[in-house]
Each structure stands twice: as structure tokens, then as C-alpha cells.
Coordinates of C-alpha atoms and ligand atoms in Angstrom, one line a residue:
S1 CA 0.0 0.0 0.0
K2 CA 1.0 3.6 -0.3
G3 CA 0.8 4.1 3.4
N4 CA 0.6 7.8 4.2
H5 CA 1.9 8.8 0.8
R6 CA -0.1 10.2 -2.0
H7 CA 1.7 8.2 -4.6
Y8 CA 3.8 5.0 -4.8
M9 CA 6.6 7.1 -6.3
L10 CA 6.8 9.3 -3.2
K11 CA 6.6 6.3 -0.9
E12 CA 9.4 4.6 -2.8
I13 CA 11.6 7.8 -2.7
Y14 CA 11.1 7.8 1.0
E15 CA 12.0 4.1 1.4
Q16 CA 15.5 4.7 0.0
P17 CA 17.4 5.1 3.3
V18 CA 16.0 1.8 4.5
V19 CA 16.3 -0.2 1.3
V20 CA 19.8 1.0 0.5
A21 CA 20.8 0.0 4.1
Q22 CA 19.2 -3.3 3.6
T23 CA 21.0 -3.8 0.3
L24 CA 24.4 -2.7 1.7
R25 CA 24.0 -5.1 4.6
S26 CA 24.2 -8.0 2.3
Y27 CA 27.3 -6.7 0.5
L28 CA 29.4 -5.2 3.4
R29 CA 30.8 -6.8 6.4
R30 CA 30.9 -3.8 8.8
M31 CA 32.8 -5.6 11.6
E32 CA 35.8 -5.9 9.4
D33 CA 34.9 -3.0 7.0
Q34 CA 35.2 -5.3 4.0
V35 CA 33.0 -5.9 1.0
S36 CA 31.5 -9.4 0.9
L37 CA 30.0 -10.6 -2.3
P38 CA 28.7 -14.0 -3.4
V39 CA 31.6 -16.0 -4.8
P40 CA 31.1 -16.7 -8.5
D41 CA 32.0 -20.0 -10.1
F42 CA 34.5 -18.2 -12.4
D43 CA 37.7 -16.5 -11.5
L44 CA 37.1 -12.8 -10.9
S45 CA 40.8 -11.9 -11.1
A46 CA 40.8 -13.2 -14.7
I47 CA 38.2 -10.6 -15.8
R48 CA 39.9 -8.2 -18.2
R49 CA 36.9 -6.2 -19.4
V50 CA 33.5 -5.3 -18.2
T51 CA 30.6 -4.6 -20.5
I52 CA 27.5 -3.0 -18.8
V53 CA 24.2 -3.2 -20.6
A54 CA 20.8 -1.9 -19.4
C55 CA 17.9 0.4 -20.3
G56 CA 16.5 3.7 -19.0
T57 CA 17.3 4.4 -15.4
S58 CA 19.2 1.2 -14.9
F59 CA 21.4 2.3 -17.8
Y60 CA 22.2 5.5 -15.9
A61 CA 23.2 3.4 -12.8
G62 CA 25.5 1.5 -15.1
M63 CA 27.0 4.8 -16.4
V64 CA 27.9 5.8 -12.9
A65 CA 29.4 2.3 -12.3
K66 CA 31.7 2.6 -15.3
Y67 CA 33.6 5.3 -13.5
W68 CA 34.0 3.0 -10.5
F69 CA 35.2 0.0 -12.4
E70 CA 37.8 2.1 -14.1
Q71 CA 38.8 4.1 -11.0
F72 CA 39.0 1.2 -8.5
A73 CA 39.6 -1.9 -10.5
R74 CA 41.4 -0.3 -13.4
V75 CA 39.5 -2.6 -15.7
P76 CA 38.3 -1.2 -19.0
A77 CA 34.5 -0.8 -18.8
D78 CA 32.1 -0.2 -21.6
I79 CA 28.5 0.6 -21.3
D80 CA 25.7 0.5 -23.9
V81 CA 21.9 0.7 -24.0
A82 CA 20.7 -2.9 -24.5
S83 CA 18.8 -2.1 -27.7
E84 CA 22.0 -0.8 -29.3
F85 CA 24.4 -3.4 -28.0
R86 CA 22.3 -6.2 -29.3
Y87 CA 22.2 -5.0 -32.9
R88 CA 25.8 -3.9 -33.5
A89 CA 28.8 -6.2 -33.7
P90 CA 30.3 -5.8 -30.2
V91 CA 33.7 -7.4 -29.8
M92 CA 33.6 -9.9 -27.0
E93 CA 36.9 -11.4 -26.1
D94 CA 37.9 -14.0 -23.5
G95 CA 38.0 -12.6 -20.0
G96 CA 34.9 -10.5 -20.6
L97 CA 32.2 -10.0 -18.1
M98 CA 28.8 -8.6 -19.0
I99 CA 26.9 -6.9 -16.2
V100 CA 23.2 -6.5 -16.9
I101 CA 21.3 -4.1 -14.7
S102 CA 17.5 -4.3 -14.4
Q103 CA 14.9 -3.7 -11.8
S104 CA 12.4 -6.2 -13.3
G105 CA 15.0 -8.6 -14.7
E106 CA 12.6 -9.0 -17.6
T107 CA 13.4 -6.1 -19.9
A108 CA 13.4 -7.7 -23.4
D109 CA 16.4 -5.9 -24.9
T110 CA 18.5 -6.4 -21.8
L111 CA 17.6 -10.1 -21.7
A112 CA 18.4 -10.5 -25.4
A113 CA 21.8 -8.8 -24.8
L114 CA 22.5 -11.2 -22.0
R115 CA 21.7 -14.2 -24.1
H116 CA 23.8 -12.9 -27.0
A117 CA 26.8 -12.2 -24.8
R118 CA 26.5 -15.6 -23.1
A119 CA 26.5 -17.3 -26.6
E120 CA 29.7 -15.4 -27.3
G121 CA 31.4 -16.9 -24.2
Q122 CA 31.0 -14.0 -21.8
K123 CA 30.5 -14.4 -18.1
I124 CA 27.3 -12.8 -16.9
A125 CA 26.6 -10.9 -13.7
A126 CA 23.0 -9.6 -13.1
V127 CA 22.1 -6.8 -10.8
V128 CA 18.3 -7.3 -10.5
N129 CA 15.6 -6.5 -8.1
V130 CA 13.3 -9.4 -8.8
P131 CA 15.3 -12.5 -7.7
T132 CA 13.0 -14.9 -9.6
S133 CA 13.3 -13.1 -12.9
S134 CA 14.7 -14.4 -16.2
M135 CA 17.9 -12.5 -15.9
A136 CA 18.4 -13.7 -12.3
R137 CA 18.0 -17.3 -13.5
E138 CA 20.3 -17.0 -16.5
A139 CA 23.2 -15.2 -14.9
D140 CA 26.4 -16.8 -13.6
L141 CA 26.6 -14.4 -10.8
L142 CA 23.4 -13.0 -9.2
L143 CA 23.7 -9.7 -7.4
P144 CA 20.3 -8.8 -6.1
T145 CA 19.2 -5.4 -5.0
H146 CA 16.9 -5.5 -2.0
A147 CA 14.7 -2.5 -2.8
G148 CA 11.4 -4.5 -2.4
P149 CA 8.7 -4.3 -5.0
E150 CA 8.8 -1.0 -7.0
I151 CA 5.3 -0.1 -8.2
G152 CA 5.7 3.4 -9.6
V153 CA 6.6 3.4 -13.3
A154 CA 9.3 5.9 -12.6
S155 CA 12.2 4.0 -11.1
T156 CA 13.6 5.5 -7.9
K157 CA 14.6 3.2 -5.1
A158 CA 15.8 0.5 -7.5
F159 CA 18.3 3.0 -8.9
T160 CA 19.9 3.9 -5.6
C161 CA 20.1 0.2 -4.6
Q162 CA 21.7 -0.6 -8.0
L163 CA 24.4 2.0 -7.2
A164 CA 25.0 0.5 -3.8
V165 CA 25.5 -3.0 -5.3
L166 CA 27.6 -1.8 -8.2
A167 CA 29.9 0.2 -5.8
A168 CA 30.4 -2.9 -3.7
F169 CA 31.0 -5.0 -6.8
A170 CA 33.6 -2.6 -8.2
A171 CA 35.4 -2.7 -4.9
N172 CA 35.2 -6.5 -4.9
L173 CA 36.6 -6.7 -8.4
A174 CA 39.4 -4.2 -7.5
R175 CA 40.3 -6.4 -4.6
A176 CA 40.3 -9.6 -6.7
K177 CA 42.6 -7.8 -9.2
G178 CA 45.0 -6.7 -6.4
R179 CA 44.1 -3.0 -6.8
L180 CA 42.6 -2.4 -3.5
D181 CA 44.6 -2.8 -0.3
E182 CA 43.1 -3.3 3.1
K183 CA 43.2 0.3 4.1
A184 CA 41.6 1.6 0.9
E185 CA 38.9 -1.1 1.2
K186 CA 38.1 0.0 4.7
E187 CA 37.8 3.6 3.7
L188 CA 35.6 2.7 0.8
V189 CA 33.3 0.6 2.9
R190 CA 33.0 3.4 5.5
H191 CA 32.0 5.9 2.8
L192 CA 29.4 3.5 1.4
A193 CA 28.0 2.8 4.8
E194 CA 27.3 6.5 5.2
A195 CA 24.8 6.4 2.3
P196 CA 21.6 5.6 4.3
A197 CA 22.0 8.5 6.7
A198 CA 23.0 10.9 3.9
L199 CA 19.9 9.8 2.0
N200 CA 17.8 10.6 5.0
A201 CA 19.4 14.0 5.3
A202 CA 18.7 14.6 1.6
L203 CA 15.0 13.7 2.1
A204 CA 14.7 16.5 4.7
Y205 CA 14.8 19.0 1.8
D206 CA 11.5 17.6 0.4
E207 CA 9.5 20.7 1.4
S208 CA 11.9 23.2 0.1
I209 CA 12.0 21.3 -3.2
E210 CA 8.2 21.3 -3.3
A211 CA 8.2 25.0 -2.7
M212 CA 10.3 25.6 -5.8
A213 CA 8.5 23.2 -8.1
H214 CA 6.6 26.2 -9.6
L215 CA 9.9 27.5 -11.0
I216 CA 10.0 24.5 -13.3
A217 CA 6.4 23.5 -13.8
G218 CA 5.8 26.3 -16.3
A219 CA 8.8 25.6 -18.4
R220 CA 8.7 24.1 -21.8
D221 CA 12.3 22.9 -21.8
V222 CA 14.7 22.1 -18.9
L223 CA 18.4 21.3 -19.0
Y224 CA 20.3 19.3 -16.4
L225 CA 24.1 19.5 -16.1
G226 CA 26.6 17.4 -14.3
R227 CA 30.2 16.1 -14.5
G228 CA 31.9 12.8 -13.9
P229 CA 29.8 10.3 -12.0
D230 CA 27.2 13.1 -11.6
Y231 CA 26.7 13.4 -15.3
P232 CA 24.5 10.3 -15.4
L233 CA 22.5 11.9 -12.6
A234 CA 21.8 14.8 -15.0
L235 CA 20.5 12.3 -17.5
E236 CA 18.5 10.6 -14.9
G237 CA 17.0 13.9 -13.7
A238 CA 16.0 14.7 -17.2
L239 CA 14.4 11.3 -17.7
K240 CA 12.4 11.5 -14.5
L241 CA 11.1 14.9 -15.4
K242 CA 10.2 13.9 -19.0
E243 CA 8.4 10.7 -18.1
I244 CA 6.2 12.0 -15.3
S245 CA 5.7 15.7 -16.0
Y246 CA 5.9 15.6 -19.8
I247 CA 8.2 18.6 -19.8
H248 CA 11.0 18.3 -22.4
A249 CA 14.3 17.9 -20.6
E250 CA 17.9 17.1 -21.6
G251 CA 20.8 16.0 -19.5
Y252 CA 24.3 17.2 -20.6
A253 CA 27.8 16.7 -19.5
A254 CA 28.5 20.2 -18.2
G255 CA 31.6 20.6 -20.3
E256 CA 29.6 19.9 -23.5
M257 CA 27.4 23.0 -23.1
K258 CA 29.7 25.2 -25.0
H259 CA 29.7 22.8 -27.9
G260 CA 26.1 23.5 -28.9
P261 CA 23.4 23.4 -26.3
I262 CA 24.3 26.7 -24.8
A263 CA 22.6 28.2 -27.9
L264 CA 19.3 27.2 -26.3
I265 CA 19.9 29.3 -23.2
D266 CA 17.5 32.1 -22.4
E267 CA 15.5 33.1 -19.4
S268 CA 12.8 30.6 -20.3
V269 CA 14.9 27.5 -20.0
P270 CA 15.7 26.6 -16.3
V271 CA 19.1 24.9 -15.9
I272 CA 19.5 22.5 -13.0
V273 CA 23.2 22.1 -12.1
L274 CA 24.4 19.1 -10.1
A275 CA 27.7 20.1 -8.4
P276 CA 28.7 18.4 -5.2
S277 CA 31.9 19.7 -3.6
G278 CA 34.9 17.7 -4.8
P279 CA 37.5 17.5 -7.5
L280 CA 35.1 18.5 -10.3
F281 CA 33.3 21.3 -8.5
E282 CA 35.2 24.3 -10.0
K283 CA 34.9 23.1 -13.5
T284 CA 31.1 22.5 -13.3
V285 CA 30.7 26.0 -11.7
S286 CA 32.5 27.6 -14.5
N287 CA 30.2 25.9 -17.0
M288 CA 27.3 27.2 -14.8
Q289 CA 28.6 30.7 -15.0
E290 CA 28.8 30.5 -18.7
V291 CA 25.1 29.7 -18.7
Q292 CA 24.3 32.6 -16.3
A293 CA 26.3 35.0 -18.4
R294 CA 23.8 34.3 -21.2
G295 CA 20.8 35.0 -19.1
G296 CA 20.2 31.4 -18.0
K297 CA 18.2 30.7 -14.9
V298 CA 20.1 28.3 -12.7
V299 CA 19.0 26.0 -9.9
L300 CA 22.1 24.8 -8.1
I301 CA 22.1 21.5 -6.3
S302 CA 25.2 21.3 -4.1
D303 CA 26.3 21.0 -0.5
Y304 CA 26.6 23.9 2.0
D305 CA 30.1 24.8 0.9
G306 CA 29.2 24.6 -2.8
V307 CA 26.1 26.7 -2.4
A308 CA 28.0 29.3 -0.3
A309 CA 30.7 29.4 -3.0
A310 CA 28.6 29.5 -6.1
G311 CA 24.9 30.0 -5.1
E312 CA 24.8 33.7 -5.8
G313 CA 22.9 34.6 -8.9
C314 CA 21.0 31.3 -9.0
I315 CA 17.1 31.4 -9.0
A316 CA 17.2 28.7 -6.3
T317 CA 19.6 26.4 -4.5
I318 CA 19.1 23.0 -3.0
T319 CA 21.6 22.2 -0.2
M320 CA 22.5 18.5 0.1
P321 CA 24.5 17.0 3.0
K322 CA 28.3 17.1 2.3
V323 CA 29.2 13.6 1.3
H324 CA 32.2 11.7 -0.1
P325 CA 32.2 11.8 -4.0
L326 CA 31.6 8.0 -4.0
I327 CA 28.1 8.3 -2.6
A328 CA 27.2 11.7 -4.2
P329 CA 25.4 10.0 -7.1
M330 CA 23.1 8.1 -4.6
V331 CA 22.4 11.2 -2.5
Y332 CA 21.9 13.6 -5.5
A333 CA 19.3 11.1 -6.9
V334 CA 17.0 12.2 -4.1
P335 CA 16.6 15.9 -5.1
V336 CA 16.2 15.1 -8.8
Q337 CA 13.5 12.5 -8.0
L338 CA 11.7 14.9 -5.7
L339 CA 11.9 17.7 -8.1
A340 CA 10.4 15.7 -10.9
Y341 CA 7.7 14.4 -8.5
H342 CA 6.6 17.8 -7.3
V343 CA 6.6 19.3 -10.7
A344 CA 4.4 16.4 -12.0
V345 CA 2.0 16.9 -9.0
A346 CA 1.9 20.6 -9.7
K347 CA 1.0 19.8 -13.3
G348 CA -1.6 17.3 -12.2
T349 CA -0.3 14.3 -14.2
D350 CA -0.8 10.7 -13.3
V351 CA 2.5 10.3 -11.4
D352 CA 2.4 6.5 -10.9
Q353 CA 1.0 5.6 -14.3
P354 CA 2.4 8.1 -16.8
R355 CA 0.9 8.0 -20.3
N356 CA 2.4 5.7 -22.9
L357 CA 4.7 3.9 -20.4
A358 CA 4.7 0.4 -18.9
K359 CA 6.6 -0.6 -15.7
S360 CA 8.3 -3.4 -17.5
V361 CA 9.1 -3.3 -21.2
T362 CA 9.0 -6.9 -22.4
V363 CA 9.0 -6.2 -26.2
E364 CA 12.2 -5.5 -28.1
Ligands
M6R401 O1 13.3 -3.2 -15.2 P1 14.4 -2.4 -15.9 O2 15.3 -1.8 -14.9 O3 15.2 -3.3 -16.8 O4 13.7 -1.2 -16.7 C1 14.5 -0.4 -17.5 C2 13.7 0.8 -17.9 O5 12.6 0.5 -18.6 C3 13.3 1.7 -16.7 O6 14.4 2.1 -15.9 C4 12.6 3.0 -17.2 O7 13.4 3.8 -17.9 C5 11.9 3.7 -16.0 N1 10.6 4.0 -16.3 C6 12.6 5.0 -15.7 O8 12.1 5.6 -14.6

């Protein structure tokens, strides 16, 4: 049931601290501060390349994970949308691992990609939320998310749980490849373990996000900008807004703005900038200032330091807790979900059952 919540989507957004904690519990051993994953029946240390395949929001979780596989495990990581992967001629060599990511475990394109890769001799890991699904059954290594049933067509809690699993898996692969010493593993686990509390703190901004929904609800087009692991969050924010509020939205890598899309900027196009403090902050802010210099109306989502440093001149700011860059993509999912939700409610759309969409896409 929806409990006290008006929509399943809102209920599921609010469940995130609990379900992410639940998911992390099965992948982290907190006493030793170690990651602990099911042991596959193939040799993880022999994996030489990772190919991630998924659709929609699950694809964006995979995009974030690509950064982690490269950064922690130093393993080349490709990512593709399933409907593209399946119909090109991807090179699949020995030592390749395909990771499929899917809430339902039944998405037809992702399942077809899995079967194709398996026929080409790839090992298969599946990050799925439905443990009885086809993908769960057909994988060599099952890595379940413990998000519980997700009813809203817009995926929310499945996404943050996918990120939790993928971060632990990237750490696990890094360890298997001898790229993660004990100290680094401990640190990584500690940062991950901070996610549930940080998600809770992010939810505390619900009312202030609701109060600014009118700034977006009247727009025809909205842009989302982010960099590095927060670039996929810009794509996810735009997808959420499109699918439930029917407002046209695009996500861009902040550095790409000046290569074209900045031509769209005027005072009628709100620009949502995702810029947590960290190594990429300054660069993202300079892209944001390029937008502002052309009359763009910016909503900055950052932490207290980021908002203090760059919030001036924005039409609104959303202040997130200050978190380690590893968990920023999980935490910053909350404001983009809430923003899309409140804009949709303000527009009076059917939030849980948006037009033209199905929860699970079982045709190719
Ligand atoms: O069940 P899956 O994770 O495989 O579904 C993939 C997409 O269909 C799904 O994420 C879709 O994009 C959502 N409606 C996004 O909110």
C-alpha cells in the first residue's frame, strides 16, 4: 500500500534510506569493514573487461558504475543501452564480463543482450531487483538489489540500490585484481556505509523542493548539467522529469554545453546544475557561470560549501549534505527525483502511471 503517501513514487523515494541500508547489509561486512559478495564460479581476477548493458534508469546506474570499475579496479569498462548493444557487432573477447542491470529482470532488450553475450562466451553478472526473474536465473553471478517491490513506473529506489550493489562489486573486483589494499577497502566501505544517513538528510529538503517546483512547472524545456559520476545523474534527472511531468528535458555533460546546447539558453529555460563539492566542482561551476552570463536561470544543487561558494545569482539552490564523492550519485538522486515528482504533481499528471509507459518493457 501507499501508506501515508499520496503516490507510490513518493513512498518509494522515502524508502531509500531503509532499502539502501538493507542492500548494503548483504554486501558489506561492517565488523571488518570489508566488502563481501557471493563468490562466482568463475575467476574474478581473470576478468579483463566489463561490458555493462541496461535500459533507462538502470542504464544510468551503469554509467555511474563505469567510473567506479575504471577508477577502483582499473578494468576497461564499456556501457551501452541494450537495444544498441544487441544490434551492433560488439567485440567480446575471452575474460569479458557482462553486467546486466535491471529492476524487473525481464526487460526484453537487456535479456536479449545477456543471451547474445553468453552465446559469445562472456560471463554474466546480473544486478536485478526481482530474484525470480529471467535475468536472475540466467546469470552466472546474481547480485540482487533489496529494494522491495517497485510499483511506480518511474524507477527511484531500484536506482539507488543498484548503485549500492555496483559500488560494492567494483570494490570486490578491485580487490580480486589486487588493486585495493586493506586500508583503501576499509575507507571505501566506510563511505558507502554513510549512504543511508545521507539519503535521510537529503529527504529533509523535500518541502523546500516542493516550494520551488513552480519555477520548473511552467517551463517548456529544462536542462540538467553534471560532470563525472554526476553526469549520469543529469541524464536521470531529465528522464524523470520527462516521463512523469511531460516537460521536455535534456541532461548534458557540463563541459559539453559550449559545444552546442548553450545556444538554447535564455531566461525561459531553467538549468539544473548538479555540483557536489569535490574535484570537479570548480569546472562545473565555471560551466554554470557561462550559462548565467547568457541570461540562463540556474537551480544549483550542491552542499553547504558549494552553495556558499557559487549559489549567488541562482534562482534557487538546494543544499545537500556534504558527502564523499563515492556516494554523491546516490544522494543527489533524491533531489532530482523529488523535483520531478513535485513538478508532476503541480501539473496534475498521473505520477504512478504516466501516459504511454509500462513498468516493464517486455518487447524488443
Ligand atoms: O526493469 P528495468 O530496470 O530493466 O527497466 C528499465 C527501464 O525500462 C526503466 O528504468 C525505465 O526507464 C523507467 N521508467 C525509468 O524511470
